[in-house]
Coordinates of C-alpha atoms in Angstrom, one line a residue:
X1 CA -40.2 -41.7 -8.5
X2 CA -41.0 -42.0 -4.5
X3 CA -42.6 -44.9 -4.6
X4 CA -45.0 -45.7 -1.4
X5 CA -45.3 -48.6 0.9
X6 CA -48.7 -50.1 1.5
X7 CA -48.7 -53.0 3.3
X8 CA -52.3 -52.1 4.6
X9 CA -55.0 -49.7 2.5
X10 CA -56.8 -48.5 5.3
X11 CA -60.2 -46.8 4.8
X12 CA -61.9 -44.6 1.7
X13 CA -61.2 -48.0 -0.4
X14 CA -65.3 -47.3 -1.8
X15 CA -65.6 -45.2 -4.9
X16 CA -67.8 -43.2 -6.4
X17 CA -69.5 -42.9 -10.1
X18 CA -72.0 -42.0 -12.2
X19 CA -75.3 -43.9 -11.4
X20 CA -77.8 -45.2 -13.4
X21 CA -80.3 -42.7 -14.0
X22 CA -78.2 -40.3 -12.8
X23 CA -76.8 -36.9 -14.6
X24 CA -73.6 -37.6 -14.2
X25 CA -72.8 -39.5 -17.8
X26 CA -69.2 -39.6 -17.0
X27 CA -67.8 -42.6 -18.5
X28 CA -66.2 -45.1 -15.4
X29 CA -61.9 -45.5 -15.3
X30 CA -61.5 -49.0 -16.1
X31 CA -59.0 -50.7 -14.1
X32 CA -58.0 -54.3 -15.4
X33 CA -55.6 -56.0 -13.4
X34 CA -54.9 -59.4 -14.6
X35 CA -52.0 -61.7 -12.0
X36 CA -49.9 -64.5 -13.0
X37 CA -50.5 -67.8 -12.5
X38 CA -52.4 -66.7 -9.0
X39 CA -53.8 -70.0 -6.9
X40 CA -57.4 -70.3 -5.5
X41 CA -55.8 -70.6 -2.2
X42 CA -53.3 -68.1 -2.4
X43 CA -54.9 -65.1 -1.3
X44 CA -56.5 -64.0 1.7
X45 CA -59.6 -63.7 1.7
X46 CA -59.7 -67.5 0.9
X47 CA -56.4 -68.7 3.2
X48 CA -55.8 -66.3 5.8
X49 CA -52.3 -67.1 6.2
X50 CA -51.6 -65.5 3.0
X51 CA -50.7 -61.6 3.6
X52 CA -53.4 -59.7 0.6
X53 CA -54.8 -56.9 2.9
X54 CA -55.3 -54.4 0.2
X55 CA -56.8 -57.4 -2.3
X56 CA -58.6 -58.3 0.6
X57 CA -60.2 -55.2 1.2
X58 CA -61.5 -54.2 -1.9
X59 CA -62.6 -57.8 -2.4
X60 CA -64.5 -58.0 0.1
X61 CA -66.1 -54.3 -0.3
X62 CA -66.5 -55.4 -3.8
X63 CA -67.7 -58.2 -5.0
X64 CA -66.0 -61.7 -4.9
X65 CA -66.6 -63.8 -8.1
X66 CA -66.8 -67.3 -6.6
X67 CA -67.5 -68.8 -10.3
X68 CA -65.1 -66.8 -12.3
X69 CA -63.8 -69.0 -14.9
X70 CA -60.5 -68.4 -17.0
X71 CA -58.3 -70.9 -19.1
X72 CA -55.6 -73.4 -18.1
X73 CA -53.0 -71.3 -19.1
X74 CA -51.8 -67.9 -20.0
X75 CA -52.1 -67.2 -23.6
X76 CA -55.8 -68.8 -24.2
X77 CA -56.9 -66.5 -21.1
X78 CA -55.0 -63.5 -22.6
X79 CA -57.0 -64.3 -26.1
X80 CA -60.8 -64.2 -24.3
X81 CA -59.9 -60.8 -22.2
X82 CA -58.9 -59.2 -25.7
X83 CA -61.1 -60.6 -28.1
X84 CA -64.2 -62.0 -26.7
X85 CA -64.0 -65.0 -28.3
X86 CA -63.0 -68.7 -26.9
X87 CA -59.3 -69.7 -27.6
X88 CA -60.4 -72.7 -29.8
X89 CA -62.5 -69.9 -31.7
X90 CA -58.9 -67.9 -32.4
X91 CA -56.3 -70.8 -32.8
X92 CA -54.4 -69.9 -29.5
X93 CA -56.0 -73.3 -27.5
X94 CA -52.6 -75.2 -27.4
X95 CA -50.5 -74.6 -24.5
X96 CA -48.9 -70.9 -25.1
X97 CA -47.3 -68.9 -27.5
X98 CA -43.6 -69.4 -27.3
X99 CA -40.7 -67.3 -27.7
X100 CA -39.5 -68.6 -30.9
X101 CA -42.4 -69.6 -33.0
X102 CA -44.0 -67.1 -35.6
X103 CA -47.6 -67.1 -33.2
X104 CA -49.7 -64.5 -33.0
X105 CA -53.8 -63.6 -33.0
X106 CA -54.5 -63.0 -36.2
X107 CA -55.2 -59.0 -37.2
X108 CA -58.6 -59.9 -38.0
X109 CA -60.2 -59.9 -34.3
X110 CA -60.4 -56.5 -33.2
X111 CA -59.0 -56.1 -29.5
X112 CA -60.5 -54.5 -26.7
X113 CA -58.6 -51.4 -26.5
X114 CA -59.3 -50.3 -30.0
X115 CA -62.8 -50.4 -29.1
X116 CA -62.5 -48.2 -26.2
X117 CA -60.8 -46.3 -28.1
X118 CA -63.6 -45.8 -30.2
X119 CA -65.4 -44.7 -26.7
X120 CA -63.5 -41.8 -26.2
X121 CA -60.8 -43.8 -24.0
X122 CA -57.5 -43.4 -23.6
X123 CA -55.7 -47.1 -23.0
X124 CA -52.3 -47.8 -21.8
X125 CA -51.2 -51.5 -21.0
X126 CA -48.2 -52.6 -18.3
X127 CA -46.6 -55.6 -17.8
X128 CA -46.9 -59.2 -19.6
X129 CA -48.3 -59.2 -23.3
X130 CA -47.8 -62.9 -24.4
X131 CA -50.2 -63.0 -27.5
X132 CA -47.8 -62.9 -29.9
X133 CA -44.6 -60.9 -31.2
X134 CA -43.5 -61.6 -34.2
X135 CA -44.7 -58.9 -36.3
X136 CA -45.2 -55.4 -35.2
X137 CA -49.1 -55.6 -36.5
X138 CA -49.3 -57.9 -33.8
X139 CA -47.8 -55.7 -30.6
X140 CA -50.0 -53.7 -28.5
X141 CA -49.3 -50.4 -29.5
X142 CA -50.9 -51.8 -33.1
X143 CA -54.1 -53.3 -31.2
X144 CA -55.3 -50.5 -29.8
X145 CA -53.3 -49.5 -27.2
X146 CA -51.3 -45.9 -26.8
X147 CA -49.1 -46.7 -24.6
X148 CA -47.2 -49.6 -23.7
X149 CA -44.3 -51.0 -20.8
X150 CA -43.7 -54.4 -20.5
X151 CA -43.0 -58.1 -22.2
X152 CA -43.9 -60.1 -24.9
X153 CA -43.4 -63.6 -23.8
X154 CA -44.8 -65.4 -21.0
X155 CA -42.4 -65.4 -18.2
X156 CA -38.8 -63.7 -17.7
X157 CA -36.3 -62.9 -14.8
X158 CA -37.5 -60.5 -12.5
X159 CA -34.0 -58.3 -12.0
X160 CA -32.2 -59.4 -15.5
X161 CA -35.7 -58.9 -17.4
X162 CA -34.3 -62.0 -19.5
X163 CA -35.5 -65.0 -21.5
X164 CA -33.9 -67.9 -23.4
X165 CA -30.8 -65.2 -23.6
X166 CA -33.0 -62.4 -24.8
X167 CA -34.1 -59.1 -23.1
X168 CA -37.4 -58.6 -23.0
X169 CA -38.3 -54.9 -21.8
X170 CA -40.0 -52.6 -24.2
X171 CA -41.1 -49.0 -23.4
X172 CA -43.2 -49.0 -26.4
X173 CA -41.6 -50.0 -29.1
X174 CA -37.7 -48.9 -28.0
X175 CA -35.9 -51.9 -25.8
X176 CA -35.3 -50.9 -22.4
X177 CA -31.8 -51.5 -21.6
X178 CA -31.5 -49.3 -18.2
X179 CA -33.0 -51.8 -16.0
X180 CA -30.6 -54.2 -15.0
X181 CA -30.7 -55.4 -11.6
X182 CA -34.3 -54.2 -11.0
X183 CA -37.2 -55.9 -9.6
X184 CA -39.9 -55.8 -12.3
X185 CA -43.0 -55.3 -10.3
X186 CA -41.0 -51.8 -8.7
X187 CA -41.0 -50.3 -12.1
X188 CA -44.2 -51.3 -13.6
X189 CA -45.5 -50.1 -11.1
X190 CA -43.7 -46.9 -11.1
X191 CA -45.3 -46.6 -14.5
X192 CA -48.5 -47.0 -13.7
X193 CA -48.3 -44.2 -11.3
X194 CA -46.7 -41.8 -13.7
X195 CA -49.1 -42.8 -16.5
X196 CA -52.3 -41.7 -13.5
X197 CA -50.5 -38.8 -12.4
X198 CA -50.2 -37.5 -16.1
X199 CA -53.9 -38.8 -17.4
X200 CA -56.0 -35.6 -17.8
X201 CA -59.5 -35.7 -15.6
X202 CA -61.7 -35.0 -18.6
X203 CA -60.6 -38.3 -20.7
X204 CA -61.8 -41.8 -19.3
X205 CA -58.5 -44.2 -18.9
X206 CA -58.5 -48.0 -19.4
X207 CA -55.7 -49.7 -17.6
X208 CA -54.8 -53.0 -18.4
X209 CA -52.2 -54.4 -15.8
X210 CA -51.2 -58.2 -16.4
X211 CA -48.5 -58.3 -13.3
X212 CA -45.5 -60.3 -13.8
X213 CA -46.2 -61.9 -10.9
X214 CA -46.8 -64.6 -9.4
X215 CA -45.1 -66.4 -12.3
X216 CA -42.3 -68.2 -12.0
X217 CA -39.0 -67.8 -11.3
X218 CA -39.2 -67.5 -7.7
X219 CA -38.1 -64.1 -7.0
X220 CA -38.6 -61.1 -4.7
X221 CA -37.5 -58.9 -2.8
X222 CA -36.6 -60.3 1.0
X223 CA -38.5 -58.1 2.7
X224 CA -41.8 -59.8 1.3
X225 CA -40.1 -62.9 1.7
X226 CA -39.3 -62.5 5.1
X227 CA -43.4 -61.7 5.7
X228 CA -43.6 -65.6 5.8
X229 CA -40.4 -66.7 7.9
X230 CA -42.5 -69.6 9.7
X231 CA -42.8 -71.3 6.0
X232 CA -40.1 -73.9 5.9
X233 CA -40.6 -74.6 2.0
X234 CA -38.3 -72.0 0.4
X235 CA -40.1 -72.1 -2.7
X236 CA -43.2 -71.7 -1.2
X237 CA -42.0 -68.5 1.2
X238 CA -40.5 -67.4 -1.8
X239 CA -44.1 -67.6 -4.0
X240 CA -46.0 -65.7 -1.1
X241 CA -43.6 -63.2 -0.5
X242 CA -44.9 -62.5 -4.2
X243 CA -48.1 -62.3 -3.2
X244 CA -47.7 -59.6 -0.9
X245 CA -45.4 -57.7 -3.7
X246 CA -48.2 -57.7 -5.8
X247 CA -50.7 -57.0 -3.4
X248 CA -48.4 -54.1 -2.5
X249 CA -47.9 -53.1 -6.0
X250 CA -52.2 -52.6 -6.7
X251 CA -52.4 -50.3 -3.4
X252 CA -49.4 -48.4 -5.1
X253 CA -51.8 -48.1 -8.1
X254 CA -55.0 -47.3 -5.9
X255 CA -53.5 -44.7 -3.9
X256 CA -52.3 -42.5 -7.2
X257 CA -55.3 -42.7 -8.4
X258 CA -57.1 -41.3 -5.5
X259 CA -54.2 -38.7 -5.3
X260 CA -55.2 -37.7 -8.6
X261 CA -58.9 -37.3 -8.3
X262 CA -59.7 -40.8 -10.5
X263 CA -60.9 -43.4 -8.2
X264 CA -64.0 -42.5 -7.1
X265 CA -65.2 -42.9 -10.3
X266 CA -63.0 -46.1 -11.6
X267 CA -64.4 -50.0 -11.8
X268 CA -61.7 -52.3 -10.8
X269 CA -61.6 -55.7 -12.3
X270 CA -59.3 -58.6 -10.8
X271 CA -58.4 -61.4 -12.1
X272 CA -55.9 -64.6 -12.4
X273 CA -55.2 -66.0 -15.8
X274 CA -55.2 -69.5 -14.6
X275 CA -54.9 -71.6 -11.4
X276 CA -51.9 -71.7 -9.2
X277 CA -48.9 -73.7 -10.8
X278 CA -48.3 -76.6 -8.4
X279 CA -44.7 -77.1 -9.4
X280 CA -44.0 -73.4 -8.8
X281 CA -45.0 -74.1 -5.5
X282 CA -49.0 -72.2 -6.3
X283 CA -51.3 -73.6 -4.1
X284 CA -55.3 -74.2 -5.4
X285 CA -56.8 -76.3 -2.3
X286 CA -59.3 -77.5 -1.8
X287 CA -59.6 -77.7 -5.6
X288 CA -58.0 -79.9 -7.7
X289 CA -55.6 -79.6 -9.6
X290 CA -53.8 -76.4 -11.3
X291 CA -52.2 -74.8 -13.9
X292 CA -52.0 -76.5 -17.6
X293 CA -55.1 -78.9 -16.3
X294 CA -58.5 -79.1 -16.9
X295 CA -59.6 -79.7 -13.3
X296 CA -61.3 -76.9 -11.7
X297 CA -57.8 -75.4 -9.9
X298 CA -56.4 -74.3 -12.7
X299 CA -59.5 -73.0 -14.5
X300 CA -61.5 -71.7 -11.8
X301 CA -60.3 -68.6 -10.6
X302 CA -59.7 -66.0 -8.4
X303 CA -61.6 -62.2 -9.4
X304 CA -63.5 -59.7 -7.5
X305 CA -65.5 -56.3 -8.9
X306 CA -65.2 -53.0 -7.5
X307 CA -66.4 -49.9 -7.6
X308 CA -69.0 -47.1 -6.3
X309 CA -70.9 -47.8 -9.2
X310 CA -71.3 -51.3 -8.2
X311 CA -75.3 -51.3 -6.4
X312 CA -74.6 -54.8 -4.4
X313 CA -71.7 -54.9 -2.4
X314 CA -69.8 -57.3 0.6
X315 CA -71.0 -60.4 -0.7
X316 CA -69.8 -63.4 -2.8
X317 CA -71.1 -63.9 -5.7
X318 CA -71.9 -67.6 -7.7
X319 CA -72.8 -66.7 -10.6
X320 CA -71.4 -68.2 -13.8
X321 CA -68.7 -65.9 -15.5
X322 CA -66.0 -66.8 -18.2
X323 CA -62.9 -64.9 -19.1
X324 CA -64.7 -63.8 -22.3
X325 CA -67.0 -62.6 -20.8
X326 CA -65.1 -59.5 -19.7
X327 CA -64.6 -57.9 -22.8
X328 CA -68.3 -57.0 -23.6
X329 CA -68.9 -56.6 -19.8
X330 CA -66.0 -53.7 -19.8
X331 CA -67.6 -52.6 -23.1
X332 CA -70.7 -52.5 -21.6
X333 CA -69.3 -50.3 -18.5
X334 CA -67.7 -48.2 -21.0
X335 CA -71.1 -47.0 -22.9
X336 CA -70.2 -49.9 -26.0
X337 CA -71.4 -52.7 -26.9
X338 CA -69.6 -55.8 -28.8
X339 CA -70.1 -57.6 -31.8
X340 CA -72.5 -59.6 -32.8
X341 CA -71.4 -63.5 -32.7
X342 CA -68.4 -62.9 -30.4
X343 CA -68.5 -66.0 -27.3
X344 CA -68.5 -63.4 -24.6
X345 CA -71.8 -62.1 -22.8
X346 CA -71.8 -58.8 -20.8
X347 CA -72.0 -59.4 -17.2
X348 CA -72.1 -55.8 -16.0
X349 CA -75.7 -56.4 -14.3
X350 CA -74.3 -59.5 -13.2
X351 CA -71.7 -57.7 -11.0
X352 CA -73.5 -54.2 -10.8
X353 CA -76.8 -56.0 -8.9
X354 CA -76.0 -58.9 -8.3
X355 CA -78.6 -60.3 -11.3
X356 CA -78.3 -63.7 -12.8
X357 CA -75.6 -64.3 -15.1
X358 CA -76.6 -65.0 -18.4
X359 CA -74.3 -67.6 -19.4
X360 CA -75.4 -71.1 -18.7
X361 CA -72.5 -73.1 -20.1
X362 CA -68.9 -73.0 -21.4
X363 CA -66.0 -74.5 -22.8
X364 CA -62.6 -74.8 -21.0
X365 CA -60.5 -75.9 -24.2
X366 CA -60.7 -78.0 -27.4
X367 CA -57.4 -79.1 -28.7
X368 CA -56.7 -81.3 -31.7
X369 CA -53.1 -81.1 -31.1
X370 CA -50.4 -83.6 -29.5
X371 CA -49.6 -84.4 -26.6
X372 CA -53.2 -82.7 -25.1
X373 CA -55.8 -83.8 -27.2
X374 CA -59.1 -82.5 -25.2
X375 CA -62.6 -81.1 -24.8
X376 CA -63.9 -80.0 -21.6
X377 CA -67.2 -78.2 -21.2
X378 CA -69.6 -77.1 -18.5
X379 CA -73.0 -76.7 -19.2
X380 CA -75.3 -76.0 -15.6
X381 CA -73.8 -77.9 -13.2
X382 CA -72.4 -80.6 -14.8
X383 CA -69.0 -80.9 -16.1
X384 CA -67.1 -82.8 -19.0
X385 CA -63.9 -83.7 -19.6
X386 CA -62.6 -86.0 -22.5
X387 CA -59.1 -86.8 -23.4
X388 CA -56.1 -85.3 -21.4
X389 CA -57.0 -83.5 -18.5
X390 CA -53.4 -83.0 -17.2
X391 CA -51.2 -83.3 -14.3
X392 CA -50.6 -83.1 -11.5
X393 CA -54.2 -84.2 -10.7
X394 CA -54.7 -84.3 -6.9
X395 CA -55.4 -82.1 -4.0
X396 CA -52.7 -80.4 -2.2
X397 CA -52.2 -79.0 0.7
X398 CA -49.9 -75.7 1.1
X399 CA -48.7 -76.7 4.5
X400 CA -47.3 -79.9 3.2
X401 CA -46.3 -79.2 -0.6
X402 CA -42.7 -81.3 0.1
X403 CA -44.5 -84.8 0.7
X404 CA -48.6 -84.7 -0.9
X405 CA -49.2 -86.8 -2.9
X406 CA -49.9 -84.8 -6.2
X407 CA -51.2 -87.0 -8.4
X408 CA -54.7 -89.0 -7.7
X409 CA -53.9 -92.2 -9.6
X410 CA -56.3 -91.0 -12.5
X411 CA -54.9 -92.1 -16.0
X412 CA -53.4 -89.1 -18.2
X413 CA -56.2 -89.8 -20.7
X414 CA -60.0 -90.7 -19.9
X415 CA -63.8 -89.3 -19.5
X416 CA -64.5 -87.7 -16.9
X417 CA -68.2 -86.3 -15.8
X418 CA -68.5 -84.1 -12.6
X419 CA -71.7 -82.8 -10.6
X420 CA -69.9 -79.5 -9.7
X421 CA -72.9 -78.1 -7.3
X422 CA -72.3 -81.7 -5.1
X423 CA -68.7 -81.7 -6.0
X424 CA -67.0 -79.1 -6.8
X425 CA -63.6 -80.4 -5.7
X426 CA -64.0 -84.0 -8.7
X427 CA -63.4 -86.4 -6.1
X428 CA -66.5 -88.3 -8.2
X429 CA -66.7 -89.7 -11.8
X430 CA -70.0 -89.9 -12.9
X431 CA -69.1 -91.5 -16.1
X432 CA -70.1 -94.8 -15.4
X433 CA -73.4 -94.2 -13.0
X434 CA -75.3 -91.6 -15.1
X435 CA -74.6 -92.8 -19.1
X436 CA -77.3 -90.7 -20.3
X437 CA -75.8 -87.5 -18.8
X438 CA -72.6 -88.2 -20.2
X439 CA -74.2 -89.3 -23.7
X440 CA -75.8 -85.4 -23.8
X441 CA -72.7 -83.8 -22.6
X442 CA -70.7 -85.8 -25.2
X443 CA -73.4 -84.6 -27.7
X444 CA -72.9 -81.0 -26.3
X445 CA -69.0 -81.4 -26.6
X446 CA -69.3 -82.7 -30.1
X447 CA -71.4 -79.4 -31.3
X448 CA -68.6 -77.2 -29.8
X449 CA -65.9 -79.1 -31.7
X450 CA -67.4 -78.5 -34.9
X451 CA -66.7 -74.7 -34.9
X452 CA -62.7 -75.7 -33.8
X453 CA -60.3 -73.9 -35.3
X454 CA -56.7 -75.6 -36.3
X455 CA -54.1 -74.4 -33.6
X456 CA -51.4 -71.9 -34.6
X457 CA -48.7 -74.3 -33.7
X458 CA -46.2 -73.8 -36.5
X459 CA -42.1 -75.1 -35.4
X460 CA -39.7 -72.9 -33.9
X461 CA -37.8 -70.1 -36.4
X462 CA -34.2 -69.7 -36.3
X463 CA -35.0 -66.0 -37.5
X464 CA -36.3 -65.5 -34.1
X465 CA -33.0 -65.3 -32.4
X466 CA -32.5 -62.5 -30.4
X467 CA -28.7 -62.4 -31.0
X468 CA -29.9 -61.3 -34.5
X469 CA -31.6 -58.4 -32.9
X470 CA -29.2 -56.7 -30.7
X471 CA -30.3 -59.0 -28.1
X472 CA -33.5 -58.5 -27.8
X473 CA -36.6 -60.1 -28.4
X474 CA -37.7 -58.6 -31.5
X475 CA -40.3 -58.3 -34.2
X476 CA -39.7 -58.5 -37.7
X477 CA -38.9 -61.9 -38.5
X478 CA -42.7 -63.2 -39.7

């Protein structure tokens, strides 16, 4: 397939829908593009050295979520956009799934794409899966979705589409052996287009898109690499020059959809799964922190809205939104509505207008298990963190990732109590100077932790191996 190069979407970016009121009742496209491991400060329209004009322009004739929440890492966050409910709700709140434990989310929660489907949608998914393999019940084509091209585990080589000596490329359920020397994002994206170009007008489409990038390893094409020749840090030049392959890759995906008569009536949603991952050279300053942490850069993240239908547009946007909330808010846009009891409020009139968010508070993760026993909540303002709250801990600069300081000379394990409307970057513990703040957030906490669910955290199984497979990361074996 041709593929085109945007390196700047220029113009006709708005869309157009059905209004409110209106007597247009078409249902919306749903466009939800998830990235990987994409820092606070690592696109444009917060660092302007960073190279996002397409991102950049629909953000900002969207709507920028400034208090869009997600989880410290990729599988919890992958949990709340499918199911609604909060990882420690599911037993997927420790760390990630991993390649060769039997881990999955259990059959029981229903997933978001077989409730579109219910809607009237088709729903086709592309790119990084990572909620859990082991059995076919649990792959996405058996949750709801009709189509899938991607991976099942949480990272892989980006040209030998390889992990811990296992491919791991499925076109649904058939491995994909013919891409060998490829750069992921290319063909994903190549999919994406062909899957738009095919999609008949009179059906509504849901498009999930986790991108394989930014995760580590470090790898692009040197083209996008050479975008940031006056970095000096390899790995860092490297990491941005991924960036602009991704940013490149959703223009790809914008453009075929105008070219076949879908966008004007499609809401986009953007967002990271977590904060950037410091030691993979993701950048989250001014916050602190990143990836596997508690602190704000790796859980508050990067999103924006867009869309004609939207009614307030060009502005930020503060209001308080979780990563589960997006399930009944794309239910919600779809003409559904969820569950009773699931964690997740809608926030569509959050994002349409503008309107206060309905969610007050929230909990970034509960975890019984070793080494990261924690709780972490936010309820208005004020944040709480008990336990470990993960490293590296400190603010860091991008232009001087080879000698900051990382860590901030917290211990690994402690109480923490933030102001987040004075201090939104934790340089101040209010542990000690307000006790009876900290003795109702530790109340707070303590309610949460009674509705935990043990961790699916069983050991590694030798049955796993993909030599046993053909190779290949398979299911079957639990």
């Amino acid at each position: 397939m041709l593929r085109v190069v945007l390196l700047l979407l220029t113009g006709t970016l708005a869309a157009g829908s059905a209004q409110p009121g209106s007597k247009n009742t078409t249902k919306p496209n749903i466009l939800f593009i998830v990235a990987d491991d994409l820092g606070w400060n690592d696109v444009g329209w917060h660092n302007p050295d960073v190279k996002t004009p397409v991102l950049d322009q629909l953000a900002q004739e969207g709507v920028i979520l400034d208090q869009s929440y997600v989880n410290y890492v990729c599988t919890p966050s992958r949990t709340a956009f499918m199911t609604g409910y909060f990882p420690y709700h599911v037993g997927s709140q420790h760390l990630v799934f991993g390649t060769d434990k039997p881990q999955a989310i259990p059959s029981n929660f229903t997933f978001l794409p077989e409730k579109l489907k219910g809607l009237g949608y088709a729903t086709h998914m592309v790119g990084k899966w990572h909620l859990g393999f082991c059995n076919w019940k649990y792959t996405p084509t058996y949750r709801g979705f009709d189509s899938f091209y991607g991976y099942y585990n949480g990272a892989e080589d980006y040209y030998t589409h390889v992990i811990a000596n296992g491919l791991d490329l499925r076109d649904d359920k058939e491995v994909v052996k013919t891409k060998n020397g490829q750069y992921g994002t290319y063909f994903f994206t190549d999919r994406v287009v062909d899957i738009v170009e095919k999609h008949p007008a009179d059906t509504p489409l849901f498009l999930y898109l986790p991108f394989q990038n930014v995760h580590q390893p470090l790898q692009v094409p040197k083209r996008f690499e050479d975008m940031y020749a006056s970095v000096q840090n390899e790995n860092r030049r490297k990491l941005l020059g991924m960036v602009s392959a991704l940013d490149e890759a959703v223009g790809n995906v914008t453009m075929a959809m105008k070219n076949a008569g879908l966008w004007d009536n499609t809401l986009v949603i953007f967002t990271t799964d977590n904060g950037g991952w410091i030691v993979a050279s993701g950048n989250n300053y001014p916050l602190r922190g990143g990836k596997v942490t508690l602190w704000e850069g790796g859980n508050r993240g990067v999103a924006f809205a867009h869309g004609k239908m939207l009614q307030k547009t060009g502005y930020t946007n503060n209001e308080m939104i979780h990563a589960v909330d997006w399930f009944p808010t794309i239910l919600a846009a779809a003409g559904g509505t969820a569950d009773a009891g699931i964690d997740g409020v809608s926030q569509l009139d959050t994002i349409m207008t503008g309107k206060p968010s309905p969610r007050t508070e929230f909990v970034y993760n509960i975890d019984d298990e070793f080494p990261t026993k924690q709780g972490a909540i936010r309820v208005g303002d004020y944040k709480l963190i008990e336990g470990y709250a993960g490293k590296p801990d400190g603010w860091i600069r991008p232009d001087n990732l080879t000698d900051t300081k990382a860590d901030s000379g917290d211990p690994f394990i402690g109480t923490w109590l933030f102001n987040l409307k004075d201090d939104p970057t934790e340089h101040h513990n209010l542990a000690d100077t307000m006790p009876d703040k900290l003795k109702e957030m530790q109340a707070k906490l303590a309610e949460y932790r009674k509705s935990l669910v043990p961790a699916i955290n069983p050991p590694p199984d030798p049955k796993s191996n993909p030599q046993d497979w053909g190779g290949a990361w398979s299911p079957g074996w639990c």
